[in-house]
Coordinates of C-alpha atoms and ligand atoms in Angstrom, one line a residue:
X1 CA 54.3 -62.6 9.1
X2 CA 56.3 -60.4 11.4
X3 CA 57.8 -57.2 10.2
X4 CA 60.7 -56.6 12.5
X5 CA 61.5 -53.0 12.7
X6 CA 63.4 -50.7 12.1
X7 CA 65.8 -48.3 10.7
X8 CA 68.0 -45.9 12.6
X9 CA 67.5 -42.3 11.7
X10 CA 70.9 -40.9 11.9
X11 CA 72.6 -42.9 9.1
X12 CA 70.2 -42.3 6.3
X13 CA 71.8 -40.6 3.3
X14 CA 71.0 -39.7 -0.3
X15 CA 73.6 -40.1 -3.0
X16 CA 73.0 -38.7 -6.4
X17 CA 74.6 -41.2 -8.7
X18 CA 73.9 -39.7 -12.1
X19 CA 72.3 -36.4 -13.1
X20 CA 71.5 -34.8 -16.4
X21 CA 68.8 -32.6 -17.9
X22 CA 65.5 -33.6 -16.3
X23 CA 66.7 -36.9 -14.9
X24 CA 68.6 -38.3 -12.0
X25 CA 69.4 -41.6 -10.3
X26 CA 70.0 -41.7 -6.6
X27 CA 70.4 -44.1 -3.7
X28 CA 69.0 -43.8 -0.2
X29 CA 71.2 -45.7 2.2
X30 CA 70.3 -46.4 5.8
X31 CA 70.8 -48.9 8.6
X32 CA 68.3 -51.7 9.1
X33 CA 68.6 -52.5 12.8
X34 CA 67.0 -56.0 12.7
X35 CA 66.1 -58.3 9.9
X36 CA 62.8 -57.7 8.0
X37 CA 60.8 -60.1 5.8
X38 CA 59.1 -57.5 3.7
X39 CA 59.1 -53.7 3.5
X40 CA 57.3 -50.7 2.3
X41 CA 58.4 -47.1 1.9
X42 CA 57.0 -43.7 1.2
X43 CA 58.9 -41.0 -0.6
X44 CA 57.9 -37.4 -0.9
X45 CA 59.7 -35.0 -3.3
X46 CA 60.1 -31.3 -3.1
X47 CA 57.9 -30.8 -6.1
X48 CA 56.0 -32.8 -8.7
X49 CA 58.0 -35.2 -10.8
X50 CA 57.1 -36.9 -14.0
X51 CA 58.2 -40.4 -13.4
X52 CA 59.5 -42.4 -10.4
X53 CA 61.1 -45.8 -10.8
X54 CA 62.5 -48.0 -8.0
X55 CA 65.6 -49.7 -9.3
X56 CA 65.9 -52.1 -6.4
X57 CA 64.7 -55.5 -7.8
X58 CA 61.4 -57.2 -6.8
X59 CA 59.7 -54.0 -5.8
X60 CA 56.6 -52.2 -7.0
X61 CA 55.1 -48.7 -6.8
X62 CA 51.7 -49.2 -5.1
X63 CA 50.3 -45.7 -5.6
X64 CA 51.2 -42.1 -5.9
X65 CA 49.6 -38.7 -5.5
X66 CA 50.2 -35.4 -7.3
X67 CA 53.5 -36.7 -8.6
X68 CA 54.9 -35.8 -5.2
X69 CA 54.3 -38.8 -2.9
X70 CA 55.0 -42.4 -3.9
X71 CA 54.2 -45.5 -1.9
X72 CA 56.2 -48.5 -2.9
X73 CA 57.8 -51.6 -1.5
X74 CA 58.7 -55.3 -1.8
X75 CA 56.5 -57.7 -3.7
X76 CA 55.9 -60.6 -1.3
X77 CA 58.7 -62.1 0.8
X78 CA 61.8 -60.0 0.7
X79 CA 64.2 -60.7 3.6
X80 CA 66.7 -58.0 4.5
X81 CA 69.4 -58.7 7.0
X82 CA 70.3 -56.2 9.6
X83 CA 72.9 -53.7 8.5
X84 CA 73.3 -51.1 5.8
X85 CA 70.8 -51.3 3.0
X86 CA 69.9 -49.1 0.1
X87 CA 66.9 -48.2 -2.1
X88 CA 68.0 -47.2 -5.6
X89 CA 65.6 -45.1 -7.6
X90 CA 65.4 -42.8 -10.6
X91 CA 63.4 -39.7 -11.2
X92 CA 62.4 -37.8 -14.4
X93 CA 61.2 -34.3 -14.1
X94 CA 60.4 -31.3 -16.1
X95 CA 63.7 -29.3 -16.3
X96 CA 62.8 -25.8 -15.3
X97 CA 66.0 -25.0 -13.6
X98 CA 65.8 -26.9 -10.3
X99 CA 66.0 -30.5 -9.4
X100 CA 63.2 -31.9 -7.2
X101 CA 65.0 -33.5 -4.3
X102 CA 63.8 -36.3 -2.1
X103 CA 62.4 -34.4 0.9
X104 CA 61.0 -37.0 3.1
X105 CA 61.1 -40.8 3.3
X106 CA 59.8 -43.6 5.5
X107 CA 60.8 -47.3 5.8
X108 CA 58.2 -49.6 7.3
X109 CA 56.4 -46.7 8.8
X110 CA 59.5 -45.0 10.4
X111 CA 60.8 -41.7 9.3
X112 CA 64.2 -41.6 7.7
X113 CA 66.4 -38.6 7.8
X114 CA 67.2 -37.7 4.2
X115 CA 69.2 -34.6 5.0
X116 CA 72.7 -36.3 5.0
X117 CA 73.5 -34.7 1.6
X118 CA 72.7 -31.0 1.7
X119 CA 70.3 -30.1 -1.2
X120 CA 72.1 -28.9 -4.2
X121 CA 71.5 -25.3 -4.8
X122 CA 71.6 -25.6 -8.5
X123 CA 70.4 -22.8 -10.7
X124 CA 71.2 -24.9 -13.7
X125 CA 69.9 -23.4 -16.9
X126 CA 67.3 -25.4 -18.6
X127 CA 68.1 -25.9 -22.3
X128 CA 65.3 -26.0 -24.7
X129 CA 65.8 -28.2 -27.8
X130 CA 66.9 -25.9 -30.7
X131 CA 64.0 -25.1 -33.0
X132 CA 64.2 -26.5 -36.5
X133 CA 65.9 -24.3 -39.1
X134 CA 69.1 -23.9 -37.1
X135 CA 67.9 -20.9 -35.1
X136 CA 70.0 -21.8 -32.2
X137 CA 69.6 -20.2 -28.8
X138 CA 72.8 -18.3 -28.6
X139 CA 71.8 -16.7 -25.3
X140 CA 71.4 -20.1 -23.6
X141 CA 74.7 -21.3 -24.9
X142 CA 76.5 -18.2 -23.6
X143 CA 74.8 -18.9 -20.2
X144 CA 76.0 -22.5 -20.0
X145 CA 79.4 -21.6 -21.4
X146 CA 79.8 -19.4 -18.4
X147 CA 78.7 -22.3 -16.2
X148 CA 81.5 -24.3 -17.7
X149 CA 84.0 -21.7 -16.5
X150 CA 82.4 -21.9 -13.1
X151 CA 82.9 -25.7 -13.1
X152 CA 86.6 -25.0 -13.7
X153 CA 87.1 -22.8 -10.7
X154 CA 89.9 -23.7 -8.3
X155 CA 90.3 -22.3 -4.8
X156 CA 87.7 -21.2 -2.3
X157 CA 84.3 -21.0 -4.0
X158 CA 82.0 -18.1 -3.2
X159 CA 78.6 -18.6 -1.7
X160 CA 76.9 -17.9 -5.0
X161 CA 78.6 -20.9 -6.6
X162 CA 76.1 -22.5 -9.0
X163 CA 77.9 -25.8 -9.6
X164 CA 76.5 -27.8 -6.8
X165 CA 78.8 -30.8 -7.3
X166 CA 82.0 -28.6 -6.9
X167 CA 83.6 -27.5 -3.7
X168 CA 86.7 -25.8 -2.4
X169 CA 90.0 -27.2 -3.7
X170 CA 93.7 -26.5 -3.7
X171 CA 93.5 -23.8 -1.0
X172 CA 97.3 -24.4 -0.3
X173 CA 98.5 -23.8 -3.9
X174 CA 101.6 -21.6 -3.7
X175 CA 102.4 -22.5 -0.1
X176 CA 105.6 -24.3 -1.2
X177 CA 106.8 -21.1 -2.8
X178 CA 105.6 -18.8 0.1
X179 CA 102.8 -17.2 -2.0
X180 CA 99.1 -17.6 -2.2
X181 CA 98.3 -19.1 -5.6
X182 CA 94.9 -20.5 -4.8
X183 CA 92.1 -19.6 -7.1
X184 CA 92.1 -19.3 -10.9
X185 CA 91.0 -22.0 -13.3
X186 CA 92.0 -25.6 -13.8
X187 CA 93.0 -26.0 -17.4
X188 CA 91.0 -28.8 -19.0
X189 CA 90.3 -32.4 -17.9
X190 CA 93.2 -32.1 -15.6
X191 CA 93.8 -29.9 -12.5
X192 CA 97.0 -28.1 -13.5
X193 CA 96.9 -24.3 -13.7
X194 CA 98.7 -23.5 -16.9
X195 CA 99.4 -19.8 -16.9
X196 CA 99.9 -19.3 -20.7
X197 CA 96.6 -20.9 -21.6
X198 CA 94.9 -19.0 -18.7
X199 CA 96.2 -15.5 -19.8
X200 CA 95.2 -16.1 -23.4
X201 CA 91.7 -17.3 -22.4
X202 CA 91.3 -14.2 -20.2
X203 CA 92.3 -11.8 -23.0
X204 CA 90.0 -13.5 -25.5
X205 CA 87.0 -13.5 -23.0
X206 CA 87.7 -9.8 -22.3
X207 CA 87.7 -9.0 -25.9
X208 CA 84.3 -10.5 -26.4
X209 CA 83.0 -8.6 -23.4
X210 CA 84.3 -5.3 -24.5
X211 CA 83.3 -5.4 -28.2
X212 CA 80.1 -7.6 -28.0
X213 CA 78.8 -6.4 -24.7
X214 CA 75.3 -5.9 -26.2
X215 CA 75.2 -9.7 -26.9
X216 CA 76.0 -10.4 -23.2
X217 CA 73.5 -7.8 -22.0
X218 CA 70.7 -9.2 -24.2
X219 CA 71.5 -12.7 -22.9
X220 CA 71.3 -11.3 -19.4
X221 CA 74.8 -12.8 -18.8
X222 CA 77.0 -9.7 -18.3
X223 CA 77.3 -10.1 -14.6
X224 CA 78.3 -13.8 -14.9
X225 CA 80.8 -12.9 -17.7
X226 CA 82.4 -10.2 -15.5
X227 CA 82.6 -12.7 -12.7
X228 CA 84.2 -15.2 -15.0
X229 CA 87.0 -12.9 -16.1
X230 CA 87.4 -11.4 -12.6
X231 CA 88.0 -14.9 -11.3
X232 CA 91.0 -15.2 -13.6
X233 CA 92.2 -11.6 -13.1
X234 CA 92.1 -11.9 -9.3
X235 CA 94.3 -15.0 -9.5
X236 CA 96.7 -13.3 -12.0
X237 CA 97.1 -10.4 -9.6
X238 CA 98.3 -12.9 -6.9
X239 CA 100.5 -14.5 -9.5
X240 CA 102.3 -11.2 -10.1
X241 CA 103.5 -10.3 -6.6
X242 CA 106.4 -8.0 -7.8
X243 CA 107.1 -6.3 -11.1
X244 CA 109.5 -8.9 -12.4
X245 CA 108.0 -12.1 -10.9
X246 CA 105.0 -13.8 -12.6
X247 CA 103.9 -17.3 -11.8
X248 CA 103.1 -19.2 -14.9
X249 CA 102.2 -22.7 -13.7
X250 CA 100.9 -24.4 -10.6
X251 CA 101.3 -28.2 -10.4
X252 CA 103.6 -30.6 -12.0
X253 CA 101.7 -31.8 -15.1
X254 CA 103.2 -35.4 -15.0
X255 CA 102.2 -35.9 -11.3
X256 CA 98.8 -34.4 -12.1
X257 CA 98.2 -36.5 -15.2
X258 CA 99.0 -39.7 -13.4
X259 CA 96.0 -39.2 -11.0
X260 CA 92.2 -39.2 -11.5
X261 CA 89.6 -37.9 -9.1
X262 CA 87.8 -34.9 -7.8
X263 CA 89.8 -31.7 -7.4
X264 CA 88.3 -31.6 -3.8
X265 CA 89.9 -35.0 -3.0
X266 CA 93.5 -34.3 -4.2
X267 CA 95.8 -36.4 -2.0
X268 CA 99.1 -36.2 -3.8
X269 CA 100.6 -33.4 -1.6
X270 CA 101.4 -29.7 -2.0
X271 CA 101.8 -28.6 -5.6
X272 CA 104.9 -26.9 -7.0
X273 CA 104.7 -23.6 -8.8
X274 CA 107.0 -21.9 -11.3
X275 CA 107.6 -18.3 -12.2
X276 CA 109.4 -16.1 -14.7
X277 CA 112.0 -13.6 -13.4
X278 CA 114.7 -11.3 -14.7
X279 CA 117.1 -14.3 -14.7
X280 CA 114.6 -16.6 -16.3
X281 CA 112.3 -14.4 -18.4
X282 CA 109.4 -15.5 -20.5
X283 CA 108.2 -12.9 -22.9
X284 CA 105.1 -14.8 -24.3
X285 CA 103.7 -15.3 -20.8
X286 CA 104.5 -11.8 -19.5
X287 CA 103.2 -10.1 -22.7
X288 CA 100.0 -12.2 -22.9
X289 CA 99.5 -11.5 -19.2
X290 CA 99.8 -7.7 -20.0
X291 CA 97.2 -8.2 -22.7
X292 CA 94.9 -9.9 -20.2
X293 CA 95.3 -7.1 -17.7
X294 CA 94.9 -4.3 -20.2
X295 CA 91.8 -5.8 -21.8
X296 CA 90.5 -6.4 -18.2
X297 CA 91.0 -2.7 -17.6
X298 CA 88.6 -2.0 -20.5
X299 CA 86.0 -4.4 -19.0
X300 CA 86.1 -2.8 -15.6
X301 CA 86.9 0.9 -16.2
X302 CA 83.3 2.0 -16.0
X303 CA 82.3 -0.5 -13.4
X304 CA 85.0 -0.3 -10.7
X305 CA 87.7 2.2 -11.5
X306 CA 90.0 1.4 -8.6
X307 CA 90.0 -2.2 -9.7
X308 CA 90.6 -1.2 -13.3
X309 CA 93.5 1.0 -12.3
X310 CA 95.1 -1.9 -10.5
X311 CA 94.7 -4.0 -13.6
X312 CA 96.3 -1.4 -15.7
X313 CA 99.3 -1.1 -13.4
X314 CA 99.9 -4.9 -13.7
X315 CA 99.5 -4.6 -17.5
X316 CA 102.1 -1.9 -17.8
X317 CA 104.6 -3.7 -15.5
X318 CA 104.3 -7.0 -17.3
X319 CA 104.6 -5.5 -20.7
X320 CA 107.9 -3.7 -19.7
X321 CA 109.1 -7.0 -18.2
X322 CA 108.2 -8.9 -21.4
X323 CA 109.9 -6.4 -23.7
X324 CA 113.0 -5.7 -21.7
X325 CA 113.8 -9.2 -20.6
X326 CA 113.4 -11.3 -23.7
X327 CA 113.2 -15.0 -23.5
X328 CA 110.9 -17.9 -24.3
X329 CA 108.8 -18.9 -21.3
X330 CA 109.2 -22.6 -21.5
X331 CA 112.8 -22.1 -20.6
X332 CA 111.6 -21.1 -17.2
X333 CA 108.4 -23.0 -16.8
X334 CA 107.9 -26.7 -17.5
X335 CA 104.9 -26.2 -19.8
X336 CA 106.9 -27.6 -22.8
X337 CA 105.0 -30.5 -24.4
X338 CA 101.7 -28.9 -23.2
X339 CA 101.6 -25.3 -24.2
X340 CA 104.7 -24.7 -26.3
X341 CA 105.2 -21.3 -27.9
X342 CA 105.7 -22.3 -31.6
X343 CA 105.0 -18.8 -32.8
X344 CA 107.7 -17.2 -30.6
X345 CA 107.0 -14.1 -28.5
X346 CA 106.9 -11.4 -31.2
X347 CA 103.1 -11.8 -31.7
X348 CA 102.4 -11.5 -28.0
X349 CA 104.6 -8.4 -27.7
X350 CA 102.7 -6.7 -30.5
X351 CA 99.4 -7.9 -29.1
X352 CA 100.2 -6.6 -25.6
X353 CA 101.2 -3.2 -26.9
X354 CA 98.0 -3.0 -29.0
X355 CA 95.8 -3.7 -25.9
X356 CA 97.8 -1.1 -23.9
X357 CA 97.4 1.4 -26.7
X358 CA 93.7 0.7 -26.7
X359 CA 93.5 1.1 -22.9
X360 CA 95.7 4.2 -22.6
X361 CA 95.7 5.9 -26.0
X362 CA 99.4 6.6 -25.3
X363 CA 101.4 7.0 -28.5
X364 CA 104.3 5.1 -26.9
X365 CA 102.3 1.9 -27.3
X366 CA 101.4 2.6 -30.9
X367 CA 105.1 3.1 -31.6
X368 CA 105.8 -0.1 -29.8
X369 CA 103.3 -2.0 -31.9
X370 CA 105.1 -0.8 -35.0
X371 CA 108.5 -1.6 -33.6
X372 CA 107.4 -5.2 -32.9
X373 CA 105.6 -5.3 -36.2
X374 CA 108.8 -4.7 -38.0
X375 CA 111.1 -6.7 -35.8
X376 CA 108.9 -9.9 -35.9
X377 CA 107.4 -9.5 -39.4
X378 CA 103.9 -9.4 -37.9
X379 CA 102.3 -8.5 -41.3
X380 CA 102.2 -12.1 -42.3
X381 CA 98.9 -13.8 -42.8
X382 CA 98.3 -16.0 -39.8
X383 CA 97.4 -19.6 -40.2
X384 CA 95.3 -19.8 -37.0
X385 CA 94.3 -17.7 -34.0
X386 CA 95.2 -19.6 -30.8
X387 CA 96.6 -19.4 -27.3
X388 CA 100.0 -19.4 -29.1
X389 CA 99.5 -17.3 -32.2
X390 CA 98.0 -13.8 -31.7
X391 CA 98.9 -12.2 -35.1
X392 CA 95.4 -12.3 -36.6
X393 CA 94.0 -10.7 -33.4
X394 CA 96.6 -8.0 -33.4
X395 CA 95.9 -7.2 -37.0
X396 CA 92.2 -6.9 -36.5
X397 CA 92.5 -4.9 -33.3
X398 CA 95.0 -2.4 -34.8
X399 CA 92.8 -1.9 -37.8
X400 CA 90.0 -1.1 -35.5
X401 CA 92.2 1.4 -33.6
X402 CA 93.9 3.1 -36.5
X403 CA 91.9 2.2 -39.7
X404 CA 95.3 1.8 -41.4
X405 CA 95.5 -0.4 -44.5
X406 CA 98.7 -2.1 -43.4
X407 CA 96.8 -3.8 -40.6
X408 CA 93.7 -4.5 -42.7
X409 CA 95.5 -6.3 -45.5
X410 CA 96.7 -9.3 -43.6
X411 CA 93.5 -9.4 -41.5
X412 CA 91.4 -9.7 -44.6
X413 CA 93.8 -12.2 -46.1
X414 CA 93.3 -14.3 -43.0
X415 CA 89.5 -14.4 -43.2
X416 CA 89.5 -14.8 -47.0
X417 CA 91.9 -17.7 -46.8
X418 CA 90.0 -19.4 -44.0
X419 CA 86.7 -19.0 -45.7
X420 CA 87.8 -19.9 -49.2
X421 CA 91.0 -22.0 -49.1
X422 CA 91.5 -23.7 -45.7
X423 CA 90.7 -27.4 -45.8
X424 CA 87.3 -28.4 -44.5
X425 CA 85.5 -31.5 -43.4
X426 CA 82.8 -32.9 -45.8
X427 CA 80.2 -31.1 -43.6
X428 CA 82.0 -27.8 -43.8
X429 CA 84.0 -27.4 -40.7
X430 CA 87.1 -25.4 -41.3
X431 CA 89.9 -27.7 -40.2
X432 CA 93.2 -26.6 -38.7
X433 CA 94.1 -29.6 -36.8
X434 CA 92.5 -32.6 -35.2
X435 CA 93.4 -31.7 -31.6
X436 CA 90.5 -29.4 -30.6
X437 CA 89.3 -28.9 -34.2
X438 CA 86.2 -26.9 -33.0
X439 CA 88.0 -24.4 -30.9
X440 CA 90.2 -23.5 -33.9
X441 CA 87.0 -23.0 -36.1
X442 CA 85.4 -21.0 -33.3
X443 CA 88.5 -18.8 -32.9
X444 CA 88.5 -18.1 -36.6
X445 CA 84.8 -17.2 -36.5
X446 CA 85.5 -14.8 -33.6
X447 CA 88.2 -13.0 -35.5
X448 CA 86.1 -12.7 -38.7
X449 CA 83.1 -11.5 -36.7
X450 CA 85.3 -8.8 -35.3
X451 CA 86.5 -7.8 -38.7
X452 CA 82.9 -7.8 -40.0
X453 CA 82.0 -5.5 -37.1
X454 CA 84.4 -3.0 -38.6
X455 CA 82.5 -3.0 -41.9
X456 CA 84.9 -5.3 -43.7
X457 CA 83.0 -7.8 -46.0
X458 CA 80.4 -7.9 -43.2
X459 CA 77.8 -10.1 -44.8
X460 CA 80.3 -12.6 -46.1
X461 CA 82.3 -13.0 -42.9
X462 CA 79.2 -13.1 -40.7
X463 CA 77.7 -15.9 -42.9
X464 CA 81.0 -17.8 -42.7
X465 CA 81.3 -17.4 -38.9
X466 CA 77.6 -18.4 -38.3
X467 CA 78.1 -21.5 -40.3
X468 CA 81.2 -22.5 -38.3
X469 CA 79.5 -21.9 -34.9
X470 CA 76.3 -23.7 -36.1
X471 CA 78.4 -26.7 -37.0
X472 CA 79.3 -27.0 -33.3
X473 CA 75.7 -26.4 -32.2
X474 CA 74.1 -29.1 -34.3
X475 CA 74.6 -28.5 -38.1
X476 CA 77.5 -30.9 -38.0
X477 CA 75.0 -33.7 -37.3
X478 CA 75.0 -33.4 -33.5
X479 CA 75.7 -30.9 -30.8
X480 CA 79.3 -30.7 -29.6
X481 CA 78.3 -28.6 -26.5
X482 CA 77.7 -30.6 -23.4
X483 CA 74.1 -30.3 -22.1
X484 CA 72.8 -28.5 -25.2
X485 CA 70.8 -29.4 -28.3
X486 CA 70.6 -32.7 -30.1
X487 CA 72.7 -35.7 -29.0
X488 CA 75.3 -33.7 -27.1
X489 CA 78.5 -35.3 -25.8
X490 CA 77.8 -37.2 -22.6
X491 CA 81.3 -38.4 -21.8
X492 CA 83.5 -35.3 -22.0
X493 CA 87.0 -35.9 -20.7
X494 CA 86.8 -34.0 -17.4
X495 CA 87.7 -35.2 -14.0
X496 CA 85.3 -33.5 -11.6
X497 CA 82.1 -34.2 -13.6
X498 CA 83.2 -37.8 -14.3
X499 CA 83.1 -38.6 -10.6
X500 CA 80.0 -39.9 -8.8
X501 CA 78.5 -37.8 -6.0
X502 CA 80.4 -37.7 -2.8
X503 CA 80.9 -39.6 -0.6
X504 CA 81.2 -42.2 -3.3
X505 CA 84.9 -42.8 -4.1
X506 CA 86.3 -41.7 -7.4
X507 CA 89.3 -43.0 -9.3
X508 CA 90.5 -43.9 -12.8
X509 CA 88.3 -47.0 -12.9
X510 CA 84.9 -45.6 -12.0
X511 CA 85.6 -42.1 -13.3
X512 CA 87.7 -42.1 -16.5
X513 CA 86.8 -45.6 -17.5
X514 CA 83.1 -45.6 -16.5
X515 CA 81.4 -46.7 -19.7
X516 CA 78.3 -44.6 -18.8
X517 CA 77.8 -40.9 -19.1
X518 CA 79.6 -38.5 -16.8
X519 CA 77.8 -38.5 -13.5
X520 CA 77.3 -34.7 -13.7
X521 CA 76.5 -32.8 -16.8
X522 CA 79.3 -30.4 -17.6
X523 CA 76.9 -27.8 -19.1
X524 CA 78.3 -25.5 -21.7
X525 CA 81.7 -27.2 -22.4
X526 CA 82.7 -27.4 -26.0
X527 CA 84.5 -30.7 -26.7
X528 CA 87.6 -31.0 -28.9
X529 CA 85.5 -32.0 -31.9
X530 CA 85.6 -34.2 -35.0
X531 CA 88.4 -35.3 -37.2
X532 CA 88.9 -34.4 -40.9
X533 CA 86.0 -36.7 -42.0
X534 CA 83.5 -35.3 -39.4
X535 CA 84.4 -38.5 -37.4
X536 CA 83.8 -38.3 -33.7
X537 CA 83.1 -40.8 -30.9
X538 CA 81.8 -39.7 -27.5
X539 CA 84.6 -41.4 -25.6
X540 CA 86.1 -40.0 -22.4
X541 CA 89.4 -41.7 -23.1
X542 CA 89.9 -39.7 -26.3
X543 CA 91.7 -36.5 -25.2
X544 CA 92.0 -35.3 -28.8
X545 CA 88.4 -35.2 -29.7
X546 CA 86.6 -35.3 -26.3
X547 CA 88.5 -33.2 -23.9
X548 CA 87.3 -29.8 -22.8
X549 CA 89.5 -26.8 -21.9
X550 CA 89.2 -23.1 -20.8
X551 CA 90.8 -22.0 -24.1
X552 CA 88.2 -24.0 -26.2
X553 CA 85.3 -22.0 -24.8
X554 CA 86.9 -18.5 -25.0
X555 CA 86.7 -17.6 -28.7
X556 CA 83.5 -19.7 -29.0
X557 CA 81.8 -17.7 -26.3
X558 CA 82.9 -14.4 -27.9
X559 CA 81.6 -15.6 -31.3
X560 CA 78.3 -16.5 -29.6
X561 CA 78.1 -13.0 -28.1
X562 CA 78.7 -11.5 -31.5
X563 CA 76.0 -13.6 -33.1
X564 CA 73.6 -12.8 -30.3
X565 CA 74.3 -9.1 -30.9
X566 CA 73.6 -9.5 -34.6
X567 CA 70.4 -11.4 -33.8
X568 CA 68.9 -8.8 -31.6
X569 CA 69.8 -6.1 -34.1
X570 CA 68.3 -8.1 -36.9
X571 CA 71.6 -8.2 -38.7
X572 CA 72.1 -12.0 -38.6
X573 CA 72.6 -13.3 -42.2
Ligands
NAG1 C1 68.6 -11.9 -15.5 O1 69.4 -12.4 -14.5 C2 69.1 -12.1 -13.2 C3 70.2 -12.6 -12.2 O2 70.6 -13.9 -12.5 C4 67.7 -12.7 -12.8 O3 67.3 -12.4 -11.5 C5 66.7 -12.2 -13.9 O4 65.4 -12.9 -13.7 C6 67.2 -12.5 -15.3 N1 66.3 -11.8 -16.2 C7 65.9 -12.4 -17.4 C8 65.0 -11.6 -18.2 O5 66.2 -13.6 -17.7
NAG2 C1 86.1 -3.1 -6.9 O1 86.9 -4.2 -6.9 C2 87.6 -4.5 -5.7 C3 88.6 -5.6 -5.9 O2 88.0 -6.8 -6.3 C4 86.5 -4.9 -4.7 O3 87.1 -5.2 -3.4 C5 85.5 -3.8 -4.5 O4 84.5 -4.2 -3.7 C6 85.0 -3.4 -5.9 N1 84.1 -2.2 -5.8 C7 82.9 -2.2 -6.3 C8 82.2 -0.8 -6.1 O5 82.4 -3.1 -6.9
NAG3 C1 94.0 9.6 -28.5 O1 95.1 10.5 -28.7 C2 95.0 11.3 -29.9 C3 96.3 12.1 -30.0 O2 97.4 11.3 -29.7 C4 93.8 12.1 -29.9 O3 93.7 12.8 -31.1 C5 92.6 11.3 -29.7 O4 91.4 12.1 -29.5 C6 92.7 10.4 -28.4 N1 91.6 9.5 -28.3 C7 91.0 9.2 -27.2 C8 89.9 8.3 -27.3 O5 91.3 9.8 -26.2
NAG4 C1 107.9 -11.4 -43.8 O1 106.7 -11.9 -44.3 C2 106.6 -11.8 -45.7 C3 105.2 -12.2 -46.1 O2 105.0 -13.5 -45.7 C4 107.7 -12.5 -46.4 O3 107.6 -12.3 -47.8 C5 109.0 -12.0 -45.9 O4 110.1 -12.8 -46.5 C6 109.1 -12.1 -44.4 N1 110.3 -11.5 -43.9 C7 111.0 -12.0 -42.9 C8 112.3 -11.2 -42.6 O5 110.8 -13.1 -42.4

């Protein structure tokens, strides 16, 4: 038998095909220069692994040592023609935060260069299975929720990026309009930057950071949380180049939605952007932007006062713009059909004034809250808390700031109604609507945890909120948080994580319609959630129940910080 050598060194490469907690599948591809009749190979990993399987047929592992080195090869006659050839393998390992890479490989005695793909620098959080009795690890879920935001980053990624399968994208956003609109967050499965959802997400995240900071601190996540809101605020600063210009959407949603692939691989040309101006105002967008900036001021005022002052200036300008130039933002920005403003702009005007009042303590803003309160009848009981409807948040915040009964009454009505009268699924999830059912429940939990924090029906509202959040973490029969707990979703609708590792191509067929799990685990993402009968299928094609979005995780993360704070203070019901 002749073994004809050999493999060239330069073309060897490792592709990671699939990766989830403690497991990956990969492929080592290289060039065989001349035909061989049998082969053997030796792999060495960076650290000890638990199980090594060669997926290439008619092969066998001969021996191994220390869980690090594996000798394997063909069983008997196994002709390979000259040309490109690949060894496919899978690895199981103890998930302690880093993934043991293939470090060194040989083929028929010759070294192969495995360095084609730079080693991922993942600092992925290991997730322990939740202990029985529903004592969920809020700190871990906060941590991975922040990783989800990191996976949504658009623009030039910093060197401390933790999502190793993401890279720079859309660096030329804004170029068609002569401004730099790179950065910010992509919205959901798609790659559009929807300004209204982004500003709402930012305000809600800031609120959780300001009022449940102790929860973030005890989870050791404050730095990451500040980075997450700063990533949004830095983009919003660029989106507000002059006092009466505020960009509220980057990318045509129809063009975007017709495409599937990695953000890094976008090949459909420069993306259009839209703004509100004096001629085409948009009070919801400008006011919620003001709320995002004013709450951002509160996050940063003791950390970076010059940055905080900059945020406050944007907040004041946007608020004046929103109040003076009234109009509904979808008249200026083509977000209709995606993020319509059903509740009008009155709630955002009141909400923005309340955050400015909190930030500045200027009586002008208190008067303005009351002016909007009267003009827009904001004393009504809200029927949700969402990117669109901020009434419940306004009522709770104003009660906190003034302790006045007029704000307390509708806030209490809201939590009482949600707890006692709102329809629920058989397993107890408060059900507002099928589209993103869990984010609605999480937002309600967040509002009622804030009210409980002010001493209002504390035990009752905390119990209610905990039950809603626990539904998502596992009490509903499974976990609805990707990468966490029992039977989590494996096929969230999300472009980047559905794609195989580069340089493998990605498209609708092998990304969206891949019947297997997403190639990368989108840790921390809360999926849309079940229908009214607790019905749910882990199907990537279901954008109602299985999409993810920046707004879904915002109230959810704030509620987790609140629960974590209660846990460490031994106040958890
Ligand atoms: C907290 O986070 C920092 C930075 O990520 C890390 O170095 C440190 O070990 C963490 N501490 C704990 C107790 O987890
Ligand atoms: C404050 O924020 C600005 C703007 O992001 C930044 O350039 C600066 O380095 C920050 N300063 C500190 C002390 O962190
Ligand atoms: C806010 O202003 C009021 C007077 O308008 C004053 O009594 C109060 O102390 C101020 N609060 C803070 C936190 O500065
Ligand atoms: C304001 O809301 C209250 C309570 O829902 C309702 O009774 C009243 O008719 C509303 N007023 C206006 C002007 O919409």
